[in-house]
CSV table of C-alpha atoms and ligand atoms in Angstrom, one decimal:
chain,number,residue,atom,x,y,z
A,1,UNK,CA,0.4,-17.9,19.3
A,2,UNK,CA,-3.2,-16.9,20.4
A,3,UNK,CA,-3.7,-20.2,21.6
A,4,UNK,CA,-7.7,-19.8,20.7
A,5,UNK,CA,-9.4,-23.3,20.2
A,6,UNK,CA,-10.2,-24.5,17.0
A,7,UNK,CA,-13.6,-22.9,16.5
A,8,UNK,CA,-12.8,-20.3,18.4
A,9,UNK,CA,-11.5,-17.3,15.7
A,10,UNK,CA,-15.3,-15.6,15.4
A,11,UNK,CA,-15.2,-15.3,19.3
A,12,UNK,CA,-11.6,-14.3,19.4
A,13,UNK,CA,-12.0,-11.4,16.8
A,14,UNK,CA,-15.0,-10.0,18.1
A,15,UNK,CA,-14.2,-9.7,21.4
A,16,UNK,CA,-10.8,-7.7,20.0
A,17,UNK,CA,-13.0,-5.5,17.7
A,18,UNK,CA,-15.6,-4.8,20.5
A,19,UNK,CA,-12.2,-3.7,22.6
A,20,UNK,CA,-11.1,-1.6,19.7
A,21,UNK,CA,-14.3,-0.3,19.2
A,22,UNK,CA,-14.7,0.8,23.0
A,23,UNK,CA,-11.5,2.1,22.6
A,24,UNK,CA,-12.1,4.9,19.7
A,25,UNK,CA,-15.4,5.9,21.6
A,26,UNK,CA,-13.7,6.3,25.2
A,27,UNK,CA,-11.0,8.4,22.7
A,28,UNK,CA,-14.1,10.2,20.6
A,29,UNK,CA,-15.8,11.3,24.1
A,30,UNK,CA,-12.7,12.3,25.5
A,31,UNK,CA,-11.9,15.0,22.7
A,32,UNK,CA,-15.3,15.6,22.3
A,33,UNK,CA,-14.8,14.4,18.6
A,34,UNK,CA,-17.1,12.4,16.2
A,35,UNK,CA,-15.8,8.9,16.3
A,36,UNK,CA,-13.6,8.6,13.1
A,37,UNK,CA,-14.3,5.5,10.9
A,38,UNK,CA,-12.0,2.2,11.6
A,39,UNK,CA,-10.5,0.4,8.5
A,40,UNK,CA,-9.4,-2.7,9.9
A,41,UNK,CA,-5.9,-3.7,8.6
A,42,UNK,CA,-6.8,-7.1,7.4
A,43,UNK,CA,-2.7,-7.8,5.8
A,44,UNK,CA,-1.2,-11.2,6.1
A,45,UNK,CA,-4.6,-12.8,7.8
A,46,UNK,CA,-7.0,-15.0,5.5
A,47,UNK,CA,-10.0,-13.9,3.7
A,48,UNK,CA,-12.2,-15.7,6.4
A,49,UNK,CA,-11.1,-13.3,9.0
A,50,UNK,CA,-12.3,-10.6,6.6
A,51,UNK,CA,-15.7,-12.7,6.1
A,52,UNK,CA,-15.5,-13.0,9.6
A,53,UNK,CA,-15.3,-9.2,10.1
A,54,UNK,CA,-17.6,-8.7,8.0
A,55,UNK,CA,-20.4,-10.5,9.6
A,56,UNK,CA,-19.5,-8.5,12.9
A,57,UNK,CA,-20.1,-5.1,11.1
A,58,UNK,CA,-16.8,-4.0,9.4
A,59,UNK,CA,-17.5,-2.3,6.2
A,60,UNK,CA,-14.0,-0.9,5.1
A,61,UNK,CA,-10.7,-3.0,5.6
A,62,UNK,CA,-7.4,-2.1,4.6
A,63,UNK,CA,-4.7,-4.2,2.7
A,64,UNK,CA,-0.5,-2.9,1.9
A,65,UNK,CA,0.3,-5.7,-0.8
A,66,UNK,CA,-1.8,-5.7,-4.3
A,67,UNK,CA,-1.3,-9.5,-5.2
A,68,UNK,CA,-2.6,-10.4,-1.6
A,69,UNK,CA,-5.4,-7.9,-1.4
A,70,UNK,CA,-6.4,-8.8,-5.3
A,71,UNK,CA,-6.8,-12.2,-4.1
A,72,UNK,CA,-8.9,-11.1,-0.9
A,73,UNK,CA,-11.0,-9.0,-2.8
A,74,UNK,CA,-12.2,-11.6,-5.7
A,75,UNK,CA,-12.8,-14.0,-3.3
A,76,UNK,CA,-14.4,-11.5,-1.0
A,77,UNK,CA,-16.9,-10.0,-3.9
A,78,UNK,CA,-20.0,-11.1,-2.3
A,79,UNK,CA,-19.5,-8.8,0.3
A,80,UNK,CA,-20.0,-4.9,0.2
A,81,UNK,CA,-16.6,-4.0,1.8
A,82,UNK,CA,-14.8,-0.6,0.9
A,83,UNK,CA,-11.2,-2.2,0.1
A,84,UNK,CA,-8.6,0.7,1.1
A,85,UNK,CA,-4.9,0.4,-0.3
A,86,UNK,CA,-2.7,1.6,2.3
A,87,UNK,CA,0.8,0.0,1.1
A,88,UNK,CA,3.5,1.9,-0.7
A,89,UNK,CA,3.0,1.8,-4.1
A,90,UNK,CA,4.5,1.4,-7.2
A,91,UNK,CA,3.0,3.0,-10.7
A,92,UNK,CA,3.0,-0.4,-12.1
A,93,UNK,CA,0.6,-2.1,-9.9
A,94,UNK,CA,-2.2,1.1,-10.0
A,95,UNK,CA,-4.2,-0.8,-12.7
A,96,UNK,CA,-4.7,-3.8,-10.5
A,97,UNK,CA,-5.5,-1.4,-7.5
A,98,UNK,CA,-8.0,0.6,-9.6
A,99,UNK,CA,-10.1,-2.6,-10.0
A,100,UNK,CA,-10.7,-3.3,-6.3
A,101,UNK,CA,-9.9,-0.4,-4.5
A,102,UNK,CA,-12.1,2.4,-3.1
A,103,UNK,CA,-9.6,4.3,-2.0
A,104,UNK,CA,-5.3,4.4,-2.0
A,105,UNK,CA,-3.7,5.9,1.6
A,106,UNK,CA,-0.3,6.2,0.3
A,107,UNK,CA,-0.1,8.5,-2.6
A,108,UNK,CA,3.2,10.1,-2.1
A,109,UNK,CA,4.4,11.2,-5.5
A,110,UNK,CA,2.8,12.7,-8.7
A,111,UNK,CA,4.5,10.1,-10.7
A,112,UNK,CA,2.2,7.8,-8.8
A,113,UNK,CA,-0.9,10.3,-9.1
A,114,UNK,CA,-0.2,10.2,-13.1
A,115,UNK,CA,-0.1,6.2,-13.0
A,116,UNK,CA,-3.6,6.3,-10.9
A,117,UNK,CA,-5.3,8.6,-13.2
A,118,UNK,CA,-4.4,6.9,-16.5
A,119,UNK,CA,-5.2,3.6,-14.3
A,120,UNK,CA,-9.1,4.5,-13.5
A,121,UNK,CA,-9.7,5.6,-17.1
A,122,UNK,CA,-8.7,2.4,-18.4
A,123,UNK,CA,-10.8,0.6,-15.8
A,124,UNK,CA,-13.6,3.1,-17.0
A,125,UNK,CA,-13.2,1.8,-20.1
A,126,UNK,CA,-12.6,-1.9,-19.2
A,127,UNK,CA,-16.3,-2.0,-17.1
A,128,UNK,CA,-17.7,0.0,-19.6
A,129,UNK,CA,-17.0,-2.8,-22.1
A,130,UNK,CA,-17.9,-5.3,-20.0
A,131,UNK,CA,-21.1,-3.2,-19.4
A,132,UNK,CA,-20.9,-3.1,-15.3
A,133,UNK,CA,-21.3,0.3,-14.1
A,134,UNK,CA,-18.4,2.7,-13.4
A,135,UNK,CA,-16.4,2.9,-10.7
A,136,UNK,CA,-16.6,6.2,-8.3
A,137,UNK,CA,-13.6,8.3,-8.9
A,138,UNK,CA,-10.6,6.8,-6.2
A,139,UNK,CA,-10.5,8.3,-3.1
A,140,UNK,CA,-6.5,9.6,-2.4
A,141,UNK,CA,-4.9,10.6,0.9
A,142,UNK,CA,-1.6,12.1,0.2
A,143,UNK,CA,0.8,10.0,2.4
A,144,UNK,CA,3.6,12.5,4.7
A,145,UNK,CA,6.5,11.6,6.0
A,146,UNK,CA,6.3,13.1,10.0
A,147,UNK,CA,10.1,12.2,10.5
A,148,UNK,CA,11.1,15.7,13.0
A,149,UNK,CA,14.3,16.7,10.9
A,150,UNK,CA,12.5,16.6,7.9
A,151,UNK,CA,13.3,13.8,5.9
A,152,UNK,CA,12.3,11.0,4.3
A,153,UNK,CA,12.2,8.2,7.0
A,154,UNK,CA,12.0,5.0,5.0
A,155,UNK,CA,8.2,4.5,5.9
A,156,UNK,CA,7.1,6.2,3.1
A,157,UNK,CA,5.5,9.5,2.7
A,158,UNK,CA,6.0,13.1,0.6
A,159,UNK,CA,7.5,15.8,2.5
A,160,UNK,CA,5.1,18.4,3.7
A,161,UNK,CA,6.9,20.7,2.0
A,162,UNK,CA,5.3,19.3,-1.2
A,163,UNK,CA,2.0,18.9,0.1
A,164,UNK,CA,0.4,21.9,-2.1
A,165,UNK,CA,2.1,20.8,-5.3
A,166,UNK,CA,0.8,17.0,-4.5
A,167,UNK,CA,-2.7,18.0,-3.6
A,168,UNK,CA,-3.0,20.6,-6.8
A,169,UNK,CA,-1.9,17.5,-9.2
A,170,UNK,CA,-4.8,15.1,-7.9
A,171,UNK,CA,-7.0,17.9,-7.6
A,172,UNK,CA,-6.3,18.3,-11.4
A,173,UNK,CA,-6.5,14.3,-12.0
A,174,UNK,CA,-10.0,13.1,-13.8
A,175,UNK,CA,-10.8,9.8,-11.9
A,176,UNK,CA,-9.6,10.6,-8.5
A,177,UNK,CA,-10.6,12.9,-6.0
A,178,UNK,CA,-8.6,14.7,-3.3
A,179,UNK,CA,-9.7,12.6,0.4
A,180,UNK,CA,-6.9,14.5,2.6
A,181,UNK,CA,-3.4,12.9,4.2
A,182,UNK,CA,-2.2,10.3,6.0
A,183,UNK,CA,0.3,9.7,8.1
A,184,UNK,CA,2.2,6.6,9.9
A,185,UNK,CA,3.6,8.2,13.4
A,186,UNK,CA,7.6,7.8,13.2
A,187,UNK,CA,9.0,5.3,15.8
A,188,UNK,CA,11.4,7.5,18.0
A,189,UNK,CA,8.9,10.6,18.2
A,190,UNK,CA,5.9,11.3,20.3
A,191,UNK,CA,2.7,10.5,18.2
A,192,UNK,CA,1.2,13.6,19.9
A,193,UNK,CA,4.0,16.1,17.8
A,194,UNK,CA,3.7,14.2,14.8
A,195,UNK,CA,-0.3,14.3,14.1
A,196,UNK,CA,-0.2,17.9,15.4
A,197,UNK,CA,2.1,18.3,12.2
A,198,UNK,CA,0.2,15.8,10.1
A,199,UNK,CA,-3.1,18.2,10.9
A,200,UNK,CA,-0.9,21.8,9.8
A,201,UNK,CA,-0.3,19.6,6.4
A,202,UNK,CA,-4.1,19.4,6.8
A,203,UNK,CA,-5.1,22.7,6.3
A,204,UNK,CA,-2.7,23.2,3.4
A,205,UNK,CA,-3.8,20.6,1.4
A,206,UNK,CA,-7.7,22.1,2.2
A,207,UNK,CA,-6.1,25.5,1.0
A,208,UNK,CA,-6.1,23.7,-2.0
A,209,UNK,CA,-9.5,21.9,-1.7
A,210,UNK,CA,-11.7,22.5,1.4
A,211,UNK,CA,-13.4,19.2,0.3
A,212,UNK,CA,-10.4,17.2,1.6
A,213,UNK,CA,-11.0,17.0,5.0
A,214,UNK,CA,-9.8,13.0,5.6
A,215,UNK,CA,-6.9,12.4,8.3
A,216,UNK,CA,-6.1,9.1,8.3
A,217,UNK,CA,-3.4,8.4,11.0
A,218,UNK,CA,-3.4,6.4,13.8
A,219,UNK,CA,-2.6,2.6,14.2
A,220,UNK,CA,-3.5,-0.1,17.2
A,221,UNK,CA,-0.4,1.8,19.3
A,222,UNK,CA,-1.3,5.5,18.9
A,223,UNK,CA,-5.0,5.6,18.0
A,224,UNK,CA,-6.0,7.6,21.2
A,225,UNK,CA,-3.3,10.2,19.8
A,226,UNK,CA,-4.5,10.3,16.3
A,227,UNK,CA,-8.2,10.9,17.5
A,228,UNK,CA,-6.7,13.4,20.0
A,229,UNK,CA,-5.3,15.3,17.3
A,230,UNK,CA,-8.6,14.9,14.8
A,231,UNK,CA,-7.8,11.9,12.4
A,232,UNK,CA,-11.2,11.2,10.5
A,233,UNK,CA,-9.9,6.9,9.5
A,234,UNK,CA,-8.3,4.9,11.9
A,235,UNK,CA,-6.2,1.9,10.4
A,236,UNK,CA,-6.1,-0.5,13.1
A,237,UNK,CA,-4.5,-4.1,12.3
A,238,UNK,CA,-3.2,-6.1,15.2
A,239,UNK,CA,-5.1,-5.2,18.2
A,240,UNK,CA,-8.1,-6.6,16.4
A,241,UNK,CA,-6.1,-9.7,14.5
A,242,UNK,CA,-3.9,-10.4,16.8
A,243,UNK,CA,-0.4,-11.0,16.2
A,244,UNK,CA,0.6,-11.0,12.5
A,245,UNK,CA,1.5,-14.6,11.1
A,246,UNK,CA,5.6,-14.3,10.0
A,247,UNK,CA,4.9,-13.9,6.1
A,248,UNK,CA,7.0,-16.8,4.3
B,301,PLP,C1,0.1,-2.5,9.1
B,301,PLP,C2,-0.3,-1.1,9.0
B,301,PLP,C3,-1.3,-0.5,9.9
B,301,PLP,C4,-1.8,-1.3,11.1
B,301,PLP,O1,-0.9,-1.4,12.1
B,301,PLP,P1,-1.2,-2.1,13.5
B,301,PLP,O2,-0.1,-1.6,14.4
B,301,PLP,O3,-1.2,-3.6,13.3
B,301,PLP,O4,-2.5,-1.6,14.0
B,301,PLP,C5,-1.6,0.8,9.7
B,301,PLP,N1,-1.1,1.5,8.7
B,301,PLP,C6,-0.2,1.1,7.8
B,301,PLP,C7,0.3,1.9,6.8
B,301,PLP,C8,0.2,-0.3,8.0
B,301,PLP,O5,1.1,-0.7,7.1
């Protein structure tokens, strides 16, 4: 599909990341923001893209799919790389999350927060038996659904109308600690209305804890509008991979 020569992924990715990297600058300056940090979407591409990535200066790269990311990870140990879950998520896969992941972008229901805290304690207690330090208490961004009439839009997400009720429960969670929201721009909508409403979410979730300042909206076709409007992580995939491979 790219039609890059054998040999020639390293080039091909960094040229793509130097792009997206020139991109959220040219966006920063423009709104006279601090650039927001880019979690590059690694999903359905190979662990040597993510070595790859690595090598070019990518510290924190995002993953929707446990089994796949699990598998990424492990084979990925040597590397310092923040792994960020930003899949939906169900409560039966937070104990394999909680070994690997720095952070979860898709926390939507307290069901789910109650699975993640019971999750990081007994991966406390699994390293601490295994005598490797602990792990630091899991970032989570409370996921919103920014569908305009106010419903659930099948992408995933709370509604904001919950957002206080959400935010007190992980706020009141040993293991994890409150990061701020996240958001995935609905289709038919203008990406400029929906992270205006993502940021009002903002500041009631920081009602509950100031400390919770992350906004992490924004994707390879609205990241100018999501620095625009103040996100703090930008999760870019396919404007740095390239074209997702069909998954089989
Ligand atoms: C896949 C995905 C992204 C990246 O999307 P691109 O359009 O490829 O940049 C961002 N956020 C979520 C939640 C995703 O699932």
């Amino acid at each position: 599909m790219s039609g890059a020569p054998e040999g020639g992924r390293p080039e091909d990715l960094s040229r793509r990341l130097a792009q997206v990297r020139s991109r959220i600058s040219a966006a920063s300056h423009a709104a006279n923001s601090s650039e927001p940090r880019l979690i590059v979407v690694t999903k359905y591409f190979p662990a040597s893209d993510v070595r790859i990535l690595a090598g070019l200066g990518v510290s924190d790269v995002g993953e929707n799919r446990d089994q796949e990311a699990a598998a990424k990870a492990a084979e990925l140990e040597d590397l310092s790389l923040a792994w960020h879950f930003i899949g939906q998520l169900q409560s039966n896969k937070a104990r394999s999350v909680v070994r690997y992941a720095r952070s979860v972008h898709s926390v939507d229901r307290v069901s789910l927060v109650t699975a993640l805290g019971k999750a990081v304690a007994v991966e406390q207690e699994r390293r601490g038996g295994a005598g490797s330090e602990p792990r630091p208490d899991l970032d989570c961004y409370l996921q919103f659904s920014l569908d305009p009439d106010g419903t659930a839009d099948g992408r995933g997400g709370a509604l904001p109308a919950d957002a206080a009720g959400l935010a007190e429960k992980v706020a009141g969670t040993a293991g994890l600690r409150l990061a701020g929201v996240m958001a995935v721009a609905p289709v038919d909508a203008s990406p400029d209305e929906a992270f205006a409403r993502l940021l009002m979410i903002s500041a009631a979730v920081r009602a509950v804890d100031p400390s919770a300042t992350g906004v992490s909206a924004g994707m390879s076709g609205d990241l100018e509008a999501a620095v625009a409007a103040g996100a703090t992580h930008l999760r870019i995939g396919s404007d740095v991979l390239g074209p997702r491979p069909a998954v089989g």
